[in-house]
GROMACS .gro file of C-alpha atoms in nm:
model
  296
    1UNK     CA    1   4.704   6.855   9.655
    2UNK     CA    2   4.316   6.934   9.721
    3UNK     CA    3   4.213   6.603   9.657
    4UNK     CA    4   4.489   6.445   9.938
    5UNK     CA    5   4.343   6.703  10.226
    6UNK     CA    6   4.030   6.524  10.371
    7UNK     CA    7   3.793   6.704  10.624
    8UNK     CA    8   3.690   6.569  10.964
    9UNK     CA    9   3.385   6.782  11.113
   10UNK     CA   10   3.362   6.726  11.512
   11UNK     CA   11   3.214   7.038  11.657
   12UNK     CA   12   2.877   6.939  11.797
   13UNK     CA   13   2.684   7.294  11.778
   14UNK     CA   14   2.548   7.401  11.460
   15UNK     CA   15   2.642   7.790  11.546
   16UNK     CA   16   2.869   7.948  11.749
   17UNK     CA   17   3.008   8.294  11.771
   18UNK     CA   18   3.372   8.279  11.669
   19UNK     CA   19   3.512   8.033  11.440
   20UNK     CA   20   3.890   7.974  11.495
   21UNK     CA   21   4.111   7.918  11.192
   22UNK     CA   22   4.435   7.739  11.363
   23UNK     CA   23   4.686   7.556  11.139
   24UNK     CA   24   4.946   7.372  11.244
   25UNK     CA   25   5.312   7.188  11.132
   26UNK     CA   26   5.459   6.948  11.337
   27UNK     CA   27   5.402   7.161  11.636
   28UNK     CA   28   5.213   6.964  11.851
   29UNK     CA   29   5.313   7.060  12.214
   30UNK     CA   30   5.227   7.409  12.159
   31UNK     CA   31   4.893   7.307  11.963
   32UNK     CA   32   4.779   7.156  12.262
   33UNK     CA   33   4.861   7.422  12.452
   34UNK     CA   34   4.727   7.688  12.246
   35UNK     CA   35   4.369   7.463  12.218
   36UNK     CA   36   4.387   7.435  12.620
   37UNK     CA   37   4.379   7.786  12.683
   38UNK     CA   38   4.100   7.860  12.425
   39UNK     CA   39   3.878   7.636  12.567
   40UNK     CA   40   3.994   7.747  12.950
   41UNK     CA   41   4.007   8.123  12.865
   42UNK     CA   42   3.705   8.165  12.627
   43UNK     CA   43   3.358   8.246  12.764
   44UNK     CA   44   3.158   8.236  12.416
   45UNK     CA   45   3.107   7.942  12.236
   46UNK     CA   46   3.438   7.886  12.020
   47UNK     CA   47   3.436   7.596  11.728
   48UNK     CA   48   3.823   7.554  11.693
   49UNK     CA   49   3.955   7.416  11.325
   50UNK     CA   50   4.258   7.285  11.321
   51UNK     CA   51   4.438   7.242  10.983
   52UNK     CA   52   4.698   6.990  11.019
   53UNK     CA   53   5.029   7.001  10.779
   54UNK     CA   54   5.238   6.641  10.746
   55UNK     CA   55   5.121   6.569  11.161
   56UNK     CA   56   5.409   6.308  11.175
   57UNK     CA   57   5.440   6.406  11.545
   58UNK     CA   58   5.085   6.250  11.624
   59UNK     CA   59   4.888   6.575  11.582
   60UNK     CA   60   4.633   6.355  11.412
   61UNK     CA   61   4.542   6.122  11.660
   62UNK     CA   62   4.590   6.336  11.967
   63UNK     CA   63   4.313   6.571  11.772
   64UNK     CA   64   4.083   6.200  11.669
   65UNK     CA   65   4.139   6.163  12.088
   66UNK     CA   66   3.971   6.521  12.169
   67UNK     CA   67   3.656   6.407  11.959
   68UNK     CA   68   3.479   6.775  11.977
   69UNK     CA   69   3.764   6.953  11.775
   70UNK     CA   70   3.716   6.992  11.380
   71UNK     CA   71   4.051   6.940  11.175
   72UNK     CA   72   4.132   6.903  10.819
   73UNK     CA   73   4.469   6.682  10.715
   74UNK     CA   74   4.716   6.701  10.446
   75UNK     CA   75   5.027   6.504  10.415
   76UNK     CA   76   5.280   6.765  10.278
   77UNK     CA   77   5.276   7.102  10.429
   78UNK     CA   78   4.971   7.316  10.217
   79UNK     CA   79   5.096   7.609  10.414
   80UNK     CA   80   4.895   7.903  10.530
   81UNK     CA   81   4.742   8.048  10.232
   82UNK     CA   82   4.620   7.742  10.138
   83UNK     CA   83   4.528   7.650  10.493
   84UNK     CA   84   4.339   7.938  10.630
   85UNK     CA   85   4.140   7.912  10.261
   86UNK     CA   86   4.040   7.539  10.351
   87UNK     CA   87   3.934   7.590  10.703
   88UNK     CA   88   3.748   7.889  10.642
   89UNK     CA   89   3.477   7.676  10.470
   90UNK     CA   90   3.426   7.427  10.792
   91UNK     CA   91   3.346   7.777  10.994
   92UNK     CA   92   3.018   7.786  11.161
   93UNK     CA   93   3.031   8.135  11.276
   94UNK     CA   94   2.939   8.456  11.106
   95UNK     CA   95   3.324   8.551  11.256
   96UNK     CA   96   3.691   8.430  11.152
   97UNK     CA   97   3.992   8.439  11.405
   98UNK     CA   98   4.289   8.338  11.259
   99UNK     CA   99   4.492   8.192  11.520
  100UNK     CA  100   4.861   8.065  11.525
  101UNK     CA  101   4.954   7.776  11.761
  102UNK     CA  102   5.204   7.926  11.938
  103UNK     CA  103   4.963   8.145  12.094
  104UNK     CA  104   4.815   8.120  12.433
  105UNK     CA  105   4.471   8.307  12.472
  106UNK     CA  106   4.420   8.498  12.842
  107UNK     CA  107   4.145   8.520  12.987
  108UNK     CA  108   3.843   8.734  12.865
  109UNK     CA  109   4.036   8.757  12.534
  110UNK     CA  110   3.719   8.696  12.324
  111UNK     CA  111   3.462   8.953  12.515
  112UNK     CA  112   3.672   9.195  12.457
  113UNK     CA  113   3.699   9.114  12.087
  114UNK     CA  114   3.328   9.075  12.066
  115UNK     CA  115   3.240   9.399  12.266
  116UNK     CA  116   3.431   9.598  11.999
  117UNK     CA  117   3.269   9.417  11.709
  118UNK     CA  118   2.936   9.533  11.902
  119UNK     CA  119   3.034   9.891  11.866
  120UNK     CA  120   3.111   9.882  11.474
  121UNK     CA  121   2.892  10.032  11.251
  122UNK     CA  122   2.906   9.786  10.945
  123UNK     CA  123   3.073   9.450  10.898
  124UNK     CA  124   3.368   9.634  10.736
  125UNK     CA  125   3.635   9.621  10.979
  126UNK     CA  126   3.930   9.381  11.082
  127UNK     CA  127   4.023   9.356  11.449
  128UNK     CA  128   4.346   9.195  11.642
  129UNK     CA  129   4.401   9.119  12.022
  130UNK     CA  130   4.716   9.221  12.129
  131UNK     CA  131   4.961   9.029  12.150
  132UNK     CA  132   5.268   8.975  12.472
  133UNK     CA  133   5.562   8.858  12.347
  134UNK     CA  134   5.923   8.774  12.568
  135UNK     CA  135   6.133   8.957  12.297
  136UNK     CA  136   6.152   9.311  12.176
  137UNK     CA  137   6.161   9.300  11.802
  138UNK     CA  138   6.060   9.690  11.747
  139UNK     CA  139   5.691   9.585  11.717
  140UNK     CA  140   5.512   9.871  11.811
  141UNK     CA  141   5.175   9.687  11.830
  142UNK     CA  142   5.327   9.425  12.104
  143UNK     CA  143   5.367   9.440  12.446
  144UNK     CA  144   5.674   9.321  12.567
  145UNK     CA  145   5.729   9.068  12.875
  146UNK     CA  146   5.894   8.812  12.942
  147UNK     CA  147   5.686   8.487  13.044
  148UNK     CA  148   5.924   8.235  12.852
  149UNK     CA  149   6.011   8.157  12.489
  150UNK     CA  150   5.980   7.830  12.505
  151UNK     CA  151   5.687   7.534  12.670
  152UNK     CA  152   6.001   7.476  12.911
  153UNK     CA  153   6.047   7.811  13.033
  154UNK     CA  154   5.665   7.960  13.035
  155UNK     CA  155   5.515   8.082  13.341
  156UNK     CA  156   5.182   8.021  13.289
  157UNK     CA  157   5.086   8.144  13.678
  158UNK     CA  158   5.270   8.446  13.692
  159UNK     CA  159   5.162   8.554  13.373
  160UNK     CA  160   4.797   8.467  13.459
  161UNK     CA  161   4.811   8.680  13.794
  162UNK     CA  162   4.973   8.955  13.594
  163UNK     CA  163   4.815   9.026  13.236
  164UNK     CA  164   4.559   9.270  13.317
  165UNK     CA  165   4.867   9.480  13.424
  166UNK     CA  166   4.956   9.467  13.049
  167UNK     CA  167   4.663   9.603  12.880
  168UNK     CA  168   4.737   9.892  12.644
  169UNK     CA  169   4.534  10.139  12.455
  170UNK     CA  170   4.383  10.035  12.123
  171UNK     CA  171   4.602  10.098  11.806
  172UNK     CA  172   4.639  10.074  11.487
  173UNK     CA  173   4.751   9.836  11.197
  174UNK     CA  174   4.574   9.512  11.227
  175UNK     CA  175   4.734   9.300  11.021
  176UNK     CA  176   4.916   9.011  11.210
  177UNK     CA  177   4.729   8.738  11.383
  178UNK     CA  178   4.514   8.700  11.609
  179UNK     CA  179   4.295   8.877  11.393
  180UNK     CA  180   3.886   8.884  11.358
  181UNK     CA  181   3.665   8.979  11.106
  182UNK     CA  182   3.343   8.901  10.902
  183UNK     CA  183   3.274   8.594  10.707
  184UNK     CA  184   3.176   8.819  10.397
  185UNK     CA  185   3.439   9.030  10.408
  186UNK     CA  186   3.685   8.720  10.394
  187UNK     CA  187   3.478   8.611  10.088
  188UNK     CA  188   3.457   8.916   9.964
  189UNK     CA  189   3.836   8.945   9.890
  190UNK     CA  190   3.906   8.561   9.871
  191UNK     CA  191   4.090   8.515  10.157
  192UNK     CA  192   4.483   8.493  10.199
  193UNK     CA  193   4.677   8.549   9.859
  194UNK     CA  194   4.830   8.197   9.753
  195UNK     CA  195   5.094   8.354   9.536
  196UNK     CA  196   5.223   8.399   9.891
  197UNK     CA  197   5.242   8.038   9.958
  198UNK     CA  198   5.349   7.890  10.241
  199UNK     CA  199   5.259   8.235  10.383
  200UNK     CA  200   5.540   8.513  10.427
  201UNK     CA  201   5.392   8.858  10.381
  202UNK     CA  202   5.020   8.734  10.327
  203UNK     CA  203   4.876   8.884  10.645
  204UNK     CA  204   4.981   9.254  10.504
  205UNK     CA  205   4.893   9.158  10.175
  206UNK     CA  206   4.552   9.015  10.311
  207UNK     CA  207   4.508   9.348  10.484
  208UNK     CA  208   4.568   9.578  10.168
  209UNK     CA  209   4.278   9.360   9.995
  210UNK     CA  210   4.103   9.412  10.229
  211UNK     CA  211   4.126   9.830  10.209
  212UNK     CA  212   4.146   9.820   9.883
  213UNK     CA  213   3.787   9.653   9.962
  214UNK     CA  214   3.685   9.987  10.144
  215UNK     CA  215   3.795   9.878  10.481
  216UNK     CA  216   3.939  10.153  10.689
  217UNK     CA  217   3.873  10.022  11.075
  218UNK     CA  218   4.224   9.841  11.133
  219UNK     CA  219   4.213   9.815  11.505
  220UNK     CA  220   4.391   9.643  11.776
  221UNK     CA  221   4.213   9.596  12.057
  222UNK     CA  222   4.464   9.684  12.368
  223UNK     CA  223   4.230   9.458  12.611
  224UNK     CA  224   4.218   9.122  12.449
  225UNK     CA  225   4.574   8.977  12.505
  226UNK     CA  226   4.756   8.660  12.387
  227UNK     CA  227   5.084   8.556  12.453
  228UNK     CA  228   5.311   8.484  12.147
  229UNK     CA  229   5.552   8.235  12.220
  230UNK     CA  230   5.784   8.380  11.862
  231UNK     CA  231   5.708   8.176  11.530
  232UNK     CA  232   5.800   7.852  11.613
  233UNK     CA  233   5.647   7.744  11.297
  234UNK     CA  234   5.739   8.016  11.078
  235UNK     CA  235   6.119   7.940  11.230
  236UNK     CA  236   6.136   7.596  10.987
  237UNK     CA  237   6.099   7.769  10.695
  238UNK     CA  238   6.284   7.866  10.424
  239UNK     CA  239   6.370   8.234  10.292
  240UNK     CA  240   6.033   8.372  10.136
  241UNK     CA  241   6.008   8.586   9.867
  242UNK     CA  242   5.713   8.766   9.997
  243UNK     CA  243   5.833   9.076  10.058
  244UNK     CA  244   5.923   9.137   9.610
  245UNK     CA  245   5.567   8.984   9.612
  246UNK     CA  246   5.398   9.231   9.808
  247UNK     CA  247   5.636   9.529   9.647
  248UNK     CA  248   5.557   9.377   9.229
  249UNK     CA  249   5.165   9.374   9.338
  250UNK     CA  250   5.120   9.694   9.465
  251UNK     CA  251   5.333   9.883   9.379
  252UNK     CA  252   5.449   9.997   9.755
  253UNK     CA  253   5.654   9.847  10.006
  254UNK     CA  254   5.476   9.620  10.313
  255UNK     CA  255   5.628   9.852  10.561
  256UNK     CA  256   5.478  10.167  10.326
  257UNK     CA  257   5.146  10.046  10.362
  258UNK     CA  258   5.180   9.901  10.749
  259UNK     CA  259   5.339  10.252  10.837
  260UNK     CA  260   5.194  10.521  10.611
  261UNK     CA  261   4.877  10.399  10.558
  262UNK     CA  262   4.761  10.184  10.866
  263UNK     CA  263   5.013  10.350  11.071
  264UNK     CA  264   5.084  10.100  11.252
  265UNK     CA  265   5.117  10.093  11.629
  266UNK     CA  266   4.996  10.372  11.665
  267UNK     CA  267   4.715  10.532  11.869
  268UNK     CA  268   4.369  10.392  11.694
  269UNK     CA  269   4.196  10.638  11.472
  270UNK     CA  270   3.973  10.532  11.164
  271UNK     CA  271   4.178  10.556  10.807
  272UNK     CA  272   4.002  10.888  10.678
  273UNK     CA  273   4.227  10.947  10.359
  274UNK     CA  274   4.517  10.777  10.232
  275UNK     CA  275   4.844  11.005  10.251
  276UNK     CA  276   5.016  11.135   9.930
  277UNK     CA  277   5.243  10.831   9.837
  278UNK     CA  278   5.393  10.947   9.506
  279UNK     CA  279   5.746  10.985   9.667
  280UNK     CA  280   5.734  10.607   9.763
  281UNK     CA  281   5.500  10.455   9.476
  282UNK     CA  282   5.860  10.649   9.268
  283UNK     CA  283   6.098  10.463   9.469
  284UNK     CA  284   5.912  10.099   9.428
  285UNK     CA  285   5.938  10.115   9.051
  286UNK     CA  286   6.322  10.182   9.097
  287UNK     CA  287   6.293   9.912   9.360
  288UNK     CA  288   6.108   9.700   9.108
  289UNK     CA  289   6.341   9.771   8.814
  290UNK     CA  290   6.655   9.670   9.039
  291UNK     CA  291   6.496   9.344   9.137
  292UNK     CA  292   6.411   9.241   8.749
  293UNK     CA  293   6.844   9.367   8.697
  294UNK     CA  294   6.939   9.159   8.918
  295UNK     CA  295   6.732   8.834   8.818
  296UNK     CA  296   6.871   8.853   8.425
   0.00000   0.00000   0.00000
């Protein structure tokens, strides 16, 4: 599969402050309407890497068309584990975004990101905007409002007069996308998981490498806003397994980790120790030992 995915470097800087991981599947109406508001909404310089999976709707050649816009290109879907993995090494920038495409950037979304990375003490930290979404799905991180679910039904204007009404206090539990944090610390833990391939339950599982790293600044940042159309990707695919994964690897449930030990959602504080979790560590064996059951 490696061999088939070819690189196409088009940025024209040699540096530039954020690099933007965005993969993409078939999805092109919303790619180019994700890249459009980075590069009307974003007042740093921005490289933008697109990883393309299959492109049979002309993602390819809309992309060759831009000319300033780096991509890779593979002709099955890689996923996001492998994705994310492949674009990190065309990044320019000492910083990673990971970026979906169904994601529209607002404006100023990238100061604020980069005022807070100003304020850390140590490159040991992983930071989300926030994102606005038309659905409530009992995501305490989100702010909920409805702008449209669809291209069809966004209102792009309205929304744009209104966001700044939608800003919310920082909080806790970065873990979802858009996310930011330092090149080394992605090395450091080797990026997304590919045992989670094509991607359900990474972004947790990414985030407990990363504490298990020594990370304990998991911050959303309630001033840098996006708004999240609803995995229209994600949508196409098939029941993942991710969830077992996470629970056979650690040992814990995603939602024990998210919600005990990030606590998600909740008002931002540094991690400053990690709760007792013997009650729950007890019921993932039994967890664990019903899933093997089951499978003979």
């Amino acid at each position: 599969m490696i061999d088939q995915i070819k690189k196409h470097p088009k940025s024209p800087l040699d540096s530039y402050r954020f690099s933007i991981l965005l993969p993409t599947w078939n999805n092109l109406d919303y790619l180019k309407l994700c890249i459009s508001s980075i590069q009307e909404h974003s007042e740093l310089d921005i490289q933008i890497i697109v990883f393309v999976n299959e492109g049979k709707d002309g993602t390819v050649e809309w992309l060759e068309a831009q000319g300033n816009i780096d991509y890779l290109h593979s002709r099955e879907n890689a996923g996001i584990c492998y994705a994310l993995n492949l674009a990190r090494s065309m990044a320019k920038s000492d910083y990673i975004v990971y970026l979906n495409d169904d994601m529209v950037v607002l404006p100023n979304w990238d100061t604020e990101l980069d005022k807070e990375i100003q304020k850390m003490p140590s490159k040991s930290f992983m930071l989300s905007a926030t994102m606005i979404e038309p659905t409530d799905t009992g995501n305490a991180c989100v702010v909920v409002k409805d702008y449209g679910d669809s291209i069809e039904t966004f209102k792009k204007e309205q929304l744009l007069q209104e966001y700044t009404s939608l800003r919310r206090n920082d909080w806790s539990g970065s873990t979802w996308p858009p996310n930011v944090l330092h090149k080394d610390l992605w090395d450091a833990v080797g990026g997304l998981s590919i045992e989670f391939s094509p991607g359900m339950y990474s972004d947790p599982d990414f985030s407990k490498k990363l504490y298990e790293a020594g990370v304990r600044i998991f911050k959303g940042v309630g001033s840098s806003l996006v708004y999240h159309f609803g995995s229209k990707s994600t949508k196409k695919l098939k029941r993942s397994r991710g969830r077992e994964l996470f629970l056979f690897k650690w040992g814990i449930t995603s939602n024990v980790f998210s919600n005990k030990i990030l606590k998600r959602g909740q008002p931002f504080e540094i991690i400053q120790n990690e709760p007792n979790l013997s009650k729950e560590k007890t019921i993932g064996k039994l967890k664990i030992l019903g899933i093997l059951f089951k499978s003979k």
